[in-house]
XYZ file of N, CA and C in Angstrom:
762
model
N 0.836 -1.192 0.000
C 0.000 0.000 0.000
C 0.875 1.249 0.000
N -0.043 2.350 -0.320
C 0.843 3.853 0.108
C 0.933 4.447 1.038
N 2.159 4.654 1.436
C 2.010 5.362 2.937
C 1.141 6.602 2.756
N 0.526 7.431 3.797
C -0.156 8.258 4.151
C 1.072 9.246 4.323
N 0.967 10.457 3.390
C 1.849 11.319 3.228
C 1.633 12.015 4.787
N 0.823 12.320 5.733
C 0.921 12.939 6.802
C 1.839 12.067 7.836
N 1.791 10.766 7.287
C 2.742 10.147 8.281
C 3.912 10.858 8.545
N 4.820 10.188 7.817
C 6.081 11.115 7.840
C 6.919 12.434 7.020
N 6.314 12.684 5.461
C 6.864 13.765 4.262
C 6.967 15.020 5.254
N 6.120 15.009 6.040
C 5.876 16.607 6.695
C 7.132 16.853 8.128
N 7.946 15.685 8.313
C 8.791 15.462 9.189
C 9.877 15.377 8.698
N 10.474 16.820 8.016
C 11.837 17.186 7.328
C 12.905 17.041 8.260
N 12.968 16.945 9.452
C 13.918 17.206 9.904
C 14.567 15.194 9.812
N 13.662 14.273 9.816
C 14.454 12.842 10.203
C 15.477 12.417 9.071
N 16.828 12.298 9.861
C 17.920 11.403 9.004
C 17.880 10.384 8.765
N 17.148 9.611 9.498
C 17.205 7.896 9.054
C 15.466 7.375 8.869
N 15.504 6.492 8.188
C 13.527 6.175 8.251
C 14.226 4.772 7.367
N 13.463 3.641 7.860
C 13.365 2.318 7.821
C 12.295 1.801 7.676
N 11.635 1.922 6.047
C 10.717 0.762 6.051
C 10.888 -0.273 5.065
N 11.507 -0.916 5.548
C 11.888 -2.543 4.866
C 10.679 -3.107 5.617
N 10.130 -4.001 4.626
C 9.321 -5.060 4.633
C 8.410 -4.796 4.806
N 7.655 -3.892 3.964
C 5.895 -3.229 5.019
C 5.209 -3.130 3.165
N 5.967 -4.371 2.193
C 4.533 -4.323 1.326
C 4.483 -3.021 0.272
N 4.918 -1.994 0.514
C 4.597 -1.169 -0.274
C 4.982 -0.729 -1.863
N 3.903 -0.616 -1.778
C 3.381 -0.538 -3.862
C 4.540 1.116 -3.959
N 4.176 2.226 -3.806
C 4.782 3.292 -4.432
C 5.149 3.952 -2.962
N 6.300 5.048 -3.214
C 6.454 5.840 -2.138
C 5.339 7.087 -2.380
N 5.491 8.220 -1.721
C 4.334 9.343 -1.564
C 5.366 10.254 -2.361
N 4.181 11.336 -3.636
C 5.372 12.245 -4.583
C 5.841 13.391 -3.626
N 5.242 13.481 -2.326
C 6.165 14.463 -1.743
C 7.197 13.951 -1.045
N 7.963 12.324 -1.211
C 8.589 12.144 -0.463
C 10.165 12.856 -0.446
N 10.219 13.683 -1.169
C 11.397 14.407 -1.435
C 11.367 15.457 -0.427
N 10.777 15.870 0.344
C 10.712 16.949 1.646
C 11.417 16.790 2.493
N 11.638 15.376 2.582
C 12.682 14.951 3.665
C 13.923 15.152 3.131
N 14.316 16.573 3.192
C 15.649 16.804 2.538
C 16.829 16.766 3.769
N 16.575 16.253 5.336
C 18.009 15.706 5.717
C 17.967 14.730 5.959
N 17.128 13.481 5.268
C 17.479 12.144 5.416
C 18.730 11.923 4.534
N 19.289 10.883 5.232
C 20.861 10.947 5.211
C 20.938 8.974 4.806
N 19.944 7.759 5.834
C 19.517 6.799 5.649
C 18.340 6.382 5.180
N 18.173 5.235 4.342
C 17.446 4.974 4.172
C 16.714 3.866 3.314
N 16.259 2.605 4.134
C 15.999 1.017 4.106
C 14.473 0.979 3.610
N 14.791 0.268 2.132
C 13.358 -0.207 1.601
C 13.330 -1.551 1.270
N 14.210 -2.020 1.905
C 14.269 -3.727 1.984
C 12.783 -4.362 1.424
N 12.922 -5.424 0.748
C 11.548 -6.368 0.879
C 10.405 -5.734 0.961
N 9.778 -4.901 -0.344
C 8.744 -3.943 -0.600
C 8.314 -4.584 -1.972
N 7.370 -3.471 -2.226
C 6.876 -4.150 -4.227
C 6.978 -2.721 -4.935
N 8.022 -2.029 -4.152
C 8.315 -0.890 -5.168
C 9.089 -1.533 -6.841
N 8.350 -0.411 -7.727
C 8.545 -0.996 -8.960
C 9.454 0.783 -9.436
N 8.839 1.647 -9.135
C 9.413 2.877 -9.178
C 10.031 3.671 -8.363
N 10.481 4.755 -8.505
C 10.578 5.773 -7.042
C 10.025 7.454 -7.744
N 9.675 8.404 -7.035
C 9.089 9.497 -7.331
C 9.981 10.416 -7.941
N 9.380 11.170 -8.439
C 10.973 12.251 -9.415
C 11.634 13.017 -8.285
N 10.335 13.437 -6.920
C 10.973 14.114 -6.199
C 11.703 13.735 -4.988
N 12.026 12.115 -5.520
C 13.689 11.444 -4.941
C 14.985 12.261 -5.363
N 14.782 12.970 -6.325
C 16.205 13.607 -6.472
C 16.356 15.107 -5.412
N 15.550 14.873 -4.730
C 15.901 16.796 -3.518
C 16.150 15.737 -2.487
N 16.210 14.497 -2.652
C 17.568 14.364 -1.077
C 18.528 13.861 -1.305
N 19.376 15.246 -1.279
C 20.476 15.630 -1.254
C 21.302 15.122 -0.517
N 21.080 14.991 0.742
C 21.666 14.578 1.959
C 21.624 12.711 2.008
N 21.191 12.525 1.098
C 20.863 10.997 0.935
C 22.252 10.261 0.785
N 23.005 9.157 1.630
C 24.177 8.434 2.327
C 23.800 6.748 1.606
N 22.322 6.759 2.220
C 23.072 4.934 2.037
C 21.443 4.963 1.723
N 21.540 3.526 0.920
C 20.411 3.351 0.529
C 20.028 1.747 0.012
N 19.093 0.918 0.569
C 19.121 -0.282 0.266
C 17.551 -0.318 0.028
N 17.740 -0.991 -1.710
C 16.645 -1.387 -2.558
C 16.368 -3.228 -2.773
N 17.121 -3.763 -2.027
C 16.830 -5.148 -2.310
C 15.329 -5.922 -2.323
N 15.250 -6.302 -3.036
C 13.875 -7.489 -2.903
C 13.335 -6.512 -2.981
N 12.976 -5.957 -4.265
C 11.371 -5.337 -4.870
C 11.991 -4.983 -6.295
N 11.108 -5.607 -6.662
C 10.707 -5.331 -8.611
C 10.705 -4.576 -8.957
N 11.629 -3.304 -9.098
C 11.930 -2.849 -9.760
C 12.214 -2.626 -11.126
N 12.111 -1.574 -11.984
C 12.370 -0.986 -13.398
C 13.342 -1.968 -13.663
N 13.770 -2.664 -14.629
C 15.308 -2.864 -15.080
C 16.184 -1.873 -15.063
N 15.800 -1.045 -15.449
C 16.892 0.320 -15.576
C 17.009 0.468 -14.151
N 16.158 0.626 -13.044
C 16.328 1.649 -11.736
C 17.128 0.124 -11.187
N 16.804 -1.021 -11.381
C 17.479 -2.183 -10.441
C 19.201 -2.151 -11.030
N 19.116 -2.113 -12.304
C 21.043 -1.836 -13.169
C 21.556 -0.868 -12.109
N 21.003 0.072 -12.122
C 21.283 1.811 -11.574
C 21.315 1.355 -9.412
N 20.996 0.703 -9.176
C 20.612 0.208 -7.766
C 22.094 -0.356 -7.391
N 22.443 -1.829 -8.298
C 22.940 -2.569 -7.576
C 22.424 -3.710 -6.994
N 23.178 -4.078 -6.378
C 23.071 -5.748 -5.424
C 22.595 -4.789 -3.674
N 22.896 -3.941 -3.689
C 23.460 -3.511 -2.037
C 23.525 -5.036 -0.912
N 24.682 -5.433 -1.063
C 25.144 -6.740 -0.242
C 26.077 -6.221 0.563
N 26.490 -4.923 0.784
C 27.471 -4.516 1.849
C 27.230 -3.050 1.914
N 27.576 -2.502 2.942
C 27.692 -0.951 3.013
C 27.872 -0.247 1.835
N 29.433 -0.574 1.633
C 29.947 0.128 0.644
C 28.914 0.492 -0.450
N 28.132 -0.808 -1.479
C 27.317 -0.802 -2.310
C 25.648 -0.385 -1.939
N 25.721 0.115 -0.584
C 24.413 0.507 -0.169
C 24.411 2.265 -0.371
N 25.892 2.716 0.096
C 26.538 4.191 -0.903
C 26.895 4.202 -1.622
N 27.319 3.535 -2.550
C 27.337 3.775 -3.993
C 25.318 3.566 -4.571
N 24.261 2.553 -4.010
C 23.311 3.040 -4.642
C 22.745 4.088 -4.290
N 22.810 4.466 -3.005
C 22.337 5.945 -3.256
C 22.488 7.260 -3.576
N 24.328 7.042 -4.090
C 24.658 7.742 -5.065
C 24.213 8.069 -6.219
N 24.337 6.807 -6.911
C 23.860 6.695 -8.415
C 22.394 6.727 -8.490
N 21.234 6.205 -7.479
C 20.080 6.142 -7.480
C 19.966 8.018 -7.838
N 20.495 8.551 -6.879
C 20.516 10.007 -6.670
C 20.417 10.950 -7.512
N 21.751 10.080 -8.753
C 21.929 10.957 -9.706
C 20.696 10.784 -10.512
N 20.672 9.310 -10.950
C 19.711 9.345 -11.227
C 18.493 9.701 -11.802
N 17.919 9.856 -10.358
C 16.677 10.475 -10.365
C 16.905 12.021 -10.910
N 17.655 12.888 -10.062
C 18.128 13.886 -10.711
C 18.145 14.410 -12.324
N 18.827 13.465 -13.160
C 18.507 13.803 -14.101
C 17.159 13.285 -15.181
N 16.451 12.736 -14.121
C 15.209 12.386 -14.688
C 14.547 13.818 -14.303
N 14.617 14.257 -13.637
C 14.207 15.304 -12.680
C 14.521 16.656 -13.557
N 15.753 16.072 -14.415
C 16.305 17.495 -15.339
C 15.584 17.395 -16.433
N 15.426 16.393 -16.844
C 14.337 16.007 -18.264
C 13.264 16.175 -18.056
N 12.658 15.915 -17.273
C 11.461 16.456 -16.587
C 10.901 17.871 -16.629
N 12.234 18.688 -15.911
C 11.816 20.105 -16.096
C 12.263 20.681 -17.259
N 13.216 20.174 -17.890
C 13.693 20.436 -19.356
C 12.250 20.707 -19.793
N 11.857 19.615 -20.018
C 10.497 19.267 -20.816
C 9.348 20.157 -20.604
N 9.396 20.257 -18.947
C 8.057 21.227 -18.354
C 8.433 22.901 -19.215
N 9.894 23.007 -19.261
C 10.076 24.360 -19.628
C 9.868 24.180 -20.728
N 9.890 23.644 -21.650
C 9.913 23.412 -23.514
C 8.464 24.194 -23.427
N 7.838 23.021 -23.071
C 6.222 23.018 -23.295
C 5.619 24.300 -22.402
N 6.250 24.645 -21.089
C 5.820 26.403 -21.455
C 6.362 27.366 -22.265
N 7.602 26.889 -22.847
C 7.733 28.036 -23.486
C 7.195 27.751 -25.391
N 6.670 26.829 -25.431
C 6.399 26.396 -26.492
C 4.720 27.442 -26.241
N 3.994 26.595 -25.413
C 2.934 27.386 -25.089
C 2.777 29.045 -24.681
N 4.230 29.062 -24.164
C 3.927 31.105 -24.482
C 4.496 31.492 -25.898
N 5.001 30.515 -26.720
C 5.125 31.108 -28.127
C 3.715 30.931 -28.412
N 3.245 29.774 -28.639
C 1.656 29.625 -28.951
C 0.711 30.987 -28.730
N 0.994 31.491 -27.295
C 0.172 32.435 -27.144
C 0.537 33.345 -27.335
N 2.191 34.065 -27.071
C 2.275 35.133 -28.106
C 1.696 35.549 -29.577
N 2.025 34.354 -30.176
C 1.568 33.881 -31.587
C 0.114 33.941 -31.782
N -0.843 33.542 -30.827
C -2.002 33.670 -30.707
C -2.722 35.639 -31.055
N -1.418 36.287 -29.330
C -2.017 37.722 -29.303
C -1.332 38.911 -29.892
N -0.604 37.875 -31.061
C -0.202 38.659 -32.691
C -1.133 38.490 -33.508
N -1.708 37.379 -33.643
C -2.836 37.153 -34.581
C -4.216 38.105 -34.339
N -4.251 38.421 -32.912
C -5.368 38.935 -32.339
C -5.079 40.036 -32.308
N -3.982 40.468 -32.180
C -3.276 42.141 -32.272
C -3.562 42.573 -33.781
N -3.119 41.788 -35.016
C -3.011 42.182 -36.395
C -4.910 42.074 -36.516
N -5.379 40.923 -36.141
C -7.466 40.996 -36.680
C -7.861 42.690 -35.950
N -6.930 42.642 -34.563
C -7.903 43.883 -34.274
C -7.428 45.496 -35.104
N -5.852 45.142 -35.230
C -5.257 46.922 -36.459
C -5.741 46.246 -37.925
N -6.088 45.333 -38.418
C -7.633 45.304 -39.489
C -8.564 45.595 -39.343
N -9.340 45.188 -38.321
C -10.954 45.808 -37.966
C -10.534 47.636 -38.019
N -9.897 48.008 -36.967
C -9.599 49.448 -36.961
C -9.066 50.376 -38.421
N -8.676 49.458 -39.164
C -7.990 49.701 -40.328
C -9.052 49.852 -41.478
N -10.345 48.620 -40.945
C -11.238 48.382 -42.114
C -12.477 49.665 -41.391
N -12.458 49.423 -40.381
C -13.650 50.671 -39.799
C -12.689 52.400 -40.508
N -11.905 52.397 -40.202
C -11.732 53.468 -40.859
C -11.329 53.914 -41.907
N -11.464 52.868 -43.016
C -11.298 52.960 -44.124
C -13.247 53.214 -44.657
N -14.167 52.528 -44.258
C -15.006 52.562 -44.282
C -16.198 54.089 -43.859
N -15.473 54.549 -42.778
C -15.417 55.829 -42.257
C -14.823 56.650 -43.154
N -13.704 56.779 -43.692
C -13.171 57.628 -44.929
C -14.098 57.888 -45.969
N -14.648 56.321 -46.178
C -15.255 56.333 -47.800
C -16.677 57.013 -47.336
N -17.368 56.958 -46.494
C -18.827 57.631 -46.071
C -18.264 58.464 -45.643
N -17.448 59.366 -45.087
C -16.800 60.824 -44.602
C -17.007 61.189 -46.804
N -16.031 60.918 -47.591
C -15.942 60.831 -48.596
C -17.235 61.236 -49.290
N -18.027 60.313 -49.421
C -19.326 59.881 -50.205
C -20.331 61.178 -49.625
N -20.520 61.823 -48.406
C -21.394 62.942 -47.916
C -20.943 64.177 -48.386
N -19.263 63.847 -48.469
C -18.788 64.984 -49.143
C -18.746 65.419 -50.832
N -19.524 64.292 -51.156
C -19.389 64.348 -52.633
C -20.938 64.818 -52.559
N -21.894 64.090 -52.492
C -23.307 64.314 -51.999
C -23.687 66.213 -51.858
N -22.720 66.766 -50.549
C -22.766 67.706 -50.438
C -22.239 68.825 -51.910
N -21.311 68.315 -52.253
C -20.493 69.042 -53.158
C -21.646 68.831 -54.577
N -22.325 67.762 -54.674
C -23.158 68.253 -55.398
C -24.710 68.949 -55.593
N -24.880 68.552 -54.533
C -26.107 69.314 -54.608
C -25.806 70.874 -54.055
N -24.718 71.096 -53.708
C -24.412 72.687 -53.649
C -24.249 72.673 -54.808
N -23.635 72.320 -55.547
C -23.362 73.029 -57.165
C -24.968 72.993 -58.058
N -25.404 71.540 -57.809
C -27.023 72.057 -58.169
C -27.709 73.386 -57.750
N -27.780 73.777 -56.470
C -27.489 74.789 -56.257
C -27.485 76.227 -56.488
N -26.143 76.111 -56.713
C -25.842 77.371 -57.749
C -26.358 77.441 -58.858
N -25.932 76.082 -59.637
C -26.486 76.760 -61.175
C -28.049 77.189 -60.654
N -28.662 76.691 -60.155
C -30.376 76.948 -60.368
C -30.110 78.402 -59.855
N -29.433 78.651 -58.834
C -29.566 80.287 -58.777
C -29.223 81.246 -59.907
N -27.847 80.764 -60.193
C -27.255 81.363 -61.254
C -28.467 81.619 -62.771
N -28.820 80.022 -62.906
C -29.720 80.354 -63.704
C -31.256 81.290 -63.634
N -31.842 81.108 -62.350
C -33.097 82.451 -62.020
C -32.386 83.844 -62.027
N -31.059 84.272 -61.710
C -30.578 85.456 -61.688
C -30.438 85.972 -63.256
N -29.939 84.978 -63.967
C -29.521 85.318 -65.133
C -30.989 85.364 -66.291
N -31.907 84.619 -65.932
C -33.333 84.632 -66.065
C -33.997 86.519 -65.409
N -33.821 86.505 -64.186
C -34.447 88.117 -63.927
C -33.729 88.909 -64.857
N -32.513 88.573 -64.829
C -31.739 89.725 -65.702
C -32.314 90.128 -66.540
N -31.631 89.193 -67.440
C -32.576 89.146 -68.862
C -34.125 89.493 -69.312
N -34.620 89.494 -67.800
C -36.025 90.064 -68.314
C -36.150 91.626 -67.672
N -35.498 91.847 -66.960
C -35.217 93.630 -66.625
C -34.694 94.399 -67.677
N -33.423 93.139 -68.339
C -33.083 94.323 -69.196
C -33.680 94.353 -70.792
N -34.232 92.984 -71.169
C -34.709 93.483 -72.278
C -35.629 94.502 -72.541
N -35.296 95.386 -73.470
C -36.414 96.152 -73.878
C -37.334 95.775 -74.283
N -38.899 96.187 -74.638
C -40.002 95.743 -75.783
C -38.732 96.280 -76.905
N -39.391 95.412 -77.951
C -38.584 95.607 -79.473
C -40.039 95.918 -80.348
N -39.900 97.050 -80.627
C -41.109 97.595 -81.605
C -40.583 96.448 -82.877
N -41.504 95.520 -83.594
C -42.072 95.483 -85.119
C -41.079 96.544 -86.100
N -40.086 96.178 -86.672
C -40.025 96.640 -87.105
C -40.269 96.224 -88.658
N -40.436 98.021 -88.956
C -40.775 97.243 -91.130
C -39.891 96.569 -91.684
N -40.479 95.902 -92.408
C -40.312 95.521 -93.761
C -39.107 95.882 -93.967
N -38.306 95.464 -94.959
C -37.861 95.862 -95.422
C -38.303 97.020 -96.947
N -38.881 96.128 -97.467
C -39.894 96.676 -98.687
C -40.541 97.885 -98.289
N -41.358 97.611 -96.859
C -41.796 99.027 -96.075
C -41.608 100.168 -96.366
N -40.261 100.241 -95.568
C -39.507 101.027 -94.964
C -39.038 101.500 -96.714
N -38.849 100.494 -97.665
C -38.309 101.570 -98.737
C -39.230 102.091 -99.708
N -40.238 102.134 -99.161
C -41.764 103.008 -100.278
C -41.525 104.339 -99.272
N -41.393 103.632 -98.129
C -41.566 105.012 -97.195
C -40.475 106.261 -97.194
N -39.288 105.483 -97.375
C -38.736 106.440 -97.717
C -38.330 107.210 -99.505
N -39.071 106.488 -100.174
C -38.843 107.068 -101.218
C -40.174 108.412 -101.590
N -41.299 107.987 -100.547
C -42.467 108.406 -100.452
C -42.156 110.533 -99.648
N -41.265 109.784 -98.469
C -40.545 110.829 -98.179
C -40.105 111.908 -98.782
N -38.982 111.546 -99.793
C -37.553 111.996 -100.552
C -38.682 112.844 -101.917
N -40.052 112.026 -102.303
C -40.777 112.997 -102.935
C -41.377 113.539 -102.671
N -42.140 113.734 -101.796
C -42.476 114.766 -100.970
C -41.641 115.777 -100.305
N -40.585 115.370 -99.955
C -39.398 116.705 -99.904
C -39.058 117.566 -101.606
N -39.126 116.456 -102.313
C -38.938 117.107 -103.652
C -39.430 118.120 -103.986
N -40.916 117.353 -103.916
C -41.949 118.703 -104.410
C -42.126 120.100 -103.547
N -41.893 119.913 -102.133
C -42.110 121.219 -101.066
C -40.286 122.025 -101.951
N -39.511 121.338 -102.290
C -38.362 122.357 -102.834
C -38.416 122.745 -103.760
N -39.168 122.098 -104.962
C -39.151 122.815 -106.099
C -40.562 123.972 -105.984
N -41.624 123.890 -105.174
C -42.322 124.439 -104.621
C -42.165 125.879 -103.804
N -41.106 125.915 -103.362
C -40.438 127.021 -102.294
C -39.802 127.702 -103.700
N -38.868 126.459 -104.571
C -38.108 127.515 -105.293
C -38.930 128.169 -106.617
N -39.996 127.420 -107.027
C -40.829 128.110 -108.249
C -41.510 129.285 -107.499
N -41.551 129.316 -106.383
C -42.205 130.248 -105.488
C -41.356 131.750 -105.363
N -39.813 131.001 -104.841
C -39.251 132.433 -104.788
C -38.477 133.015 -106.108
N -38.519 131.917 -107.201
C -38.331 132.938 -108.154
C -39.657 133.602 -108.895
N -40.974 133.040 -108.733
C -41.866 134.121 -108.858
C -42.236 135.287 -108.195
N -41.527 135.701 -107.047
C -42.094 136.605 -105.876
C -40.963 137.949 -106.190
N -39.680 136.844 -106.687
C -38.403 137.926 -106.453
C -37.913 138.218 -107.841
N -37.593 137.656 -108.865
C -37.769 138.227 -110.115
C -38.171 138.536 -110.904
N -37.669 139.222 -112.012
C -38.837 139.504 -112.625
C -39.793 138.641 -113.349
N -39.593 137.151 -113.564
C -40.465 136.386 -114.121
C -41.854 136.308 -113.233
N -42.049 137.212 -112.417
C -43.442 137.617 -111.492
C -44.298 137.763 -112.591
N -44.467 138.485 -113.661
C -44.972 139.378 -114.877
C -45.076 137.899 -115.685
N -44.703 136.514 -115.606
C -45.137 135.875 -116.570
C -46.295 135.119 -116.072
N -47.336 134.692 -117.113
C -48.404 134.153 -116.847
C -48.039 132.602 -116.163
N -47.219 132.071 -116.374
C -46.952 131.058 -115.337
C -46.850 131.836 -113.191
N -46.143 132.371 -113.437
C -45.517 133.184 -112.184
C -46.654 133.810 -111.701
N -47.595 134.146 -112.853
C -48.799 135.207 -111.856
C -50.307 133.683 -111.435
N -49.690 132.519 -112.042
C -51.167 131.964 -111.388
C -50.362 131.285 -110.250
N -49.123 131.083 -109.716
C -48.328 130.495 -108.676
C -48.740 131.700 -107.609
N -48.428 133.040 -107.870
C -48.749 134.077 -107.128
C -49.605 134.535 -107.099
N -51.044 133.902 -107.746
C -52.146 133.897 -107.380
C -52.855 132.965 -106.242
N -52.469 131.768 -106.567
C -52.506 130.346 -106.039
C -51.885 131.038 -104.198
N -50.643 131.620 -104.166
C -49.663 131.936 -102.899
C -50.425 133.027 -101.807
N -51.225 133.937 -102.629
C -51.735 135.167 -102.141
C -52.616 134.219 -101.446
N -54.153 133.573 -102.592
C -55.358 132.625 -102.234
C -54.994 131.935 -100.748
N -53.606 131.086 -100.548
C -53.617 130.150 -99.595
C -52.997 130.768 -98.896
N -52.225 131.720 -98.918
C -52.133 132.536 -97.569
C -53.755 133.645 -97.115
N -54.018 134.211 -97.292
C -55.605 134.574 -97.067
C -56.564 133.585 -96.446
N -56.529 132.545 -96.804
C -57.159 131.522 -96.439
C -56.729 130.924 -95.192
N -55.401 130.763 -94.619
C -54.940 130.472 -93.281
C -55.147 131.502 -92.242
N -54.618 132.794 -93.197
C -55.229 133.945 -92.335
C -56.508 134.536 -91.531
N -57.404 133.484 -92.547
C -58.858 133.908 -92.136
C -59.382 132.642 -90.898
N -58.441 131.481 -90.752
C -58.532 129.996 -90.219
C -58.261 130.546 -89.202
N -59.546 129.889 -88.252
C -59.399 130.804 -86.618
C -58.188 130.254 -85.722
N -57.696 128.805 -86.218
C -56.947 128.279 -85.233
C -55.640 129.079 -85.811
N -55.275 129.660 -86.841
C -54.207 130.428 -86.919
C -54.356 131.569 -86.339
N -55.731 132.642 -86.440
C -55.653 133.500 -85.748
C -55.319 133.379 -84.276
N -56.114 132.628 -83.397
C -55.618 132.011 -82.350
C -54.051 132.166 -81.773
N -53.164 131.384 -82.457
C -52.045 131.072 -82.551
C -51.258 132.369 -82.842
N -51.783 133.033 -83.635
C -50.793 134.813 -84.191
C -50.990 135.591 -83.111
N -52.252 135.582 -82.338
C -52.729 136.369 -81.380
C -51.987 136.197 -79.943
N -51.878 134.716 -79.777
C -50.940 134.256 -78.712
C -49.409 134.443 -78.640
N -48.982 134.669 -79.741
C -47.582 134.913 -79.640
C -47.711 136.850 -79.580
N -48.388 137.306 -79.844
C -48.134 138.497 -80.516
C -48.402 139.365 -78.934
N -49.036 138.394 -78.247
C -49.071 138.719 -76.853
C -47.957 138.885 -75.685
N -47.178 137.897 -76.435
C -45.916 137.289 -75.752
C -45.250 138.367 -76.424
């Protein structure tokens, strides 16, 4: 059976402990506490192993493993112990031993944490780089809608303008056009003025058949005296027209 670790592990201080012949299957894994045992008899047991934390006694002198079934390897590593001498030499070599099982052991324990804090470094790189992506993709996403409102904005301000631009340029245009009178014809306009140019004709040759009947002597010809008959008649005749009298009377006042 197994001893009851409260028996003795917790009683560091004993140098010698003797249990030959008491049957027992395994020692207890804290039996390494007893770091000033110095002796120590496992005679005639059914130990097949010993605990890793056999290698912290240090202080360990003599040591007899006879009669129990042991490992092949731990019984090679043991000895016969048939005399003192070979009872310190196995708990020498048992010693070492264990020891460097004890080094492989923690060799190993350290691998595999430090294997496992690469793992998790490695892990909170992976988790470091997903989260400067998310932040990378949120604000890239944020850019493009910062972006997109600003385009939005930029156009419907320019819609905007033109519509102003265009009602301003619309009032304009209707303040400043003038009405545009119709104008003639071309054809019109040239009866009219040729209509003109003879009627100026005739008032000049009119004035001038006039003043050379009044002022030379062709007065005395029968052409000249019915022009200056005709001149006397239509002046008399305005003279006697009340809206001329009117008009002579009003200035003549002035």
């Amino acid at each position: 059976d197994a001893l009851p670790i409260f028996d003795f592990c917790s009683l560091t201080h004993l140098v010698k402990l003797d249990l030959s012949k008491n049957l027992l299957l395994e020692l207890p894994s804290e039996f390494g506490r007893l770091i000033n045992l110095q002796h120590l008899d496992l005679l005639n047991n059914r130990l097949t192993v010993l605990p890793v934390s056999f290698s912290q006694l240090k202080s360990l002198k003599w040591l007899d493993l006879k009669d129990n079934p042991l490992d092949p390897t731990l019984a090679r590593i043991a000895g016969d112990c048939l005399d003192e001498k070979q009872c310190k030499q196995c708990a020498t070599a048992i010693l070492q031993y264990m020891q460097a099982i004890q080094f492989e052991q923690d060799r190993e324990r350290e691998r595999r944490l430090h294997a496992e804090r690469e793992l998790e470094k490695k892990r909170e790189a992976e988790q470091r780089t997903r989260e400067v992506r998310e932040r990378e993709r949120r604000r890239r996403e944020k850019a493009e809608e910062k972006e997109r409102r600003r385009r939005e904005y930029d156009a419907l301000r320019t819609a905007q303008q033109e519509l102003k631009k265009k009602t301003e340029n619309g009032e304009s245009k209707t303040r400043k056009s003038p009405s545009i009178a119709p104008r003639p014809s071309p054809q019109k306009y040239s009866w009219i003025g040729l209509l003109l140019r003879f009627i100026l004709f005739c008032l000049i040759c009119t004035l001038g058949t006039l003043a050379v009947c009044r002022v030379t002597e062709l007065k005395h010809q029968p052409l000249c005296t019915s022009v200056n008959v005709l001149y006397e008649d239509t002046v008399n005749r305005l003279w006697s027209h009340e809206i001329v009298q009117n008009v002579l009377q009003h200035y003549s006042q002035q």
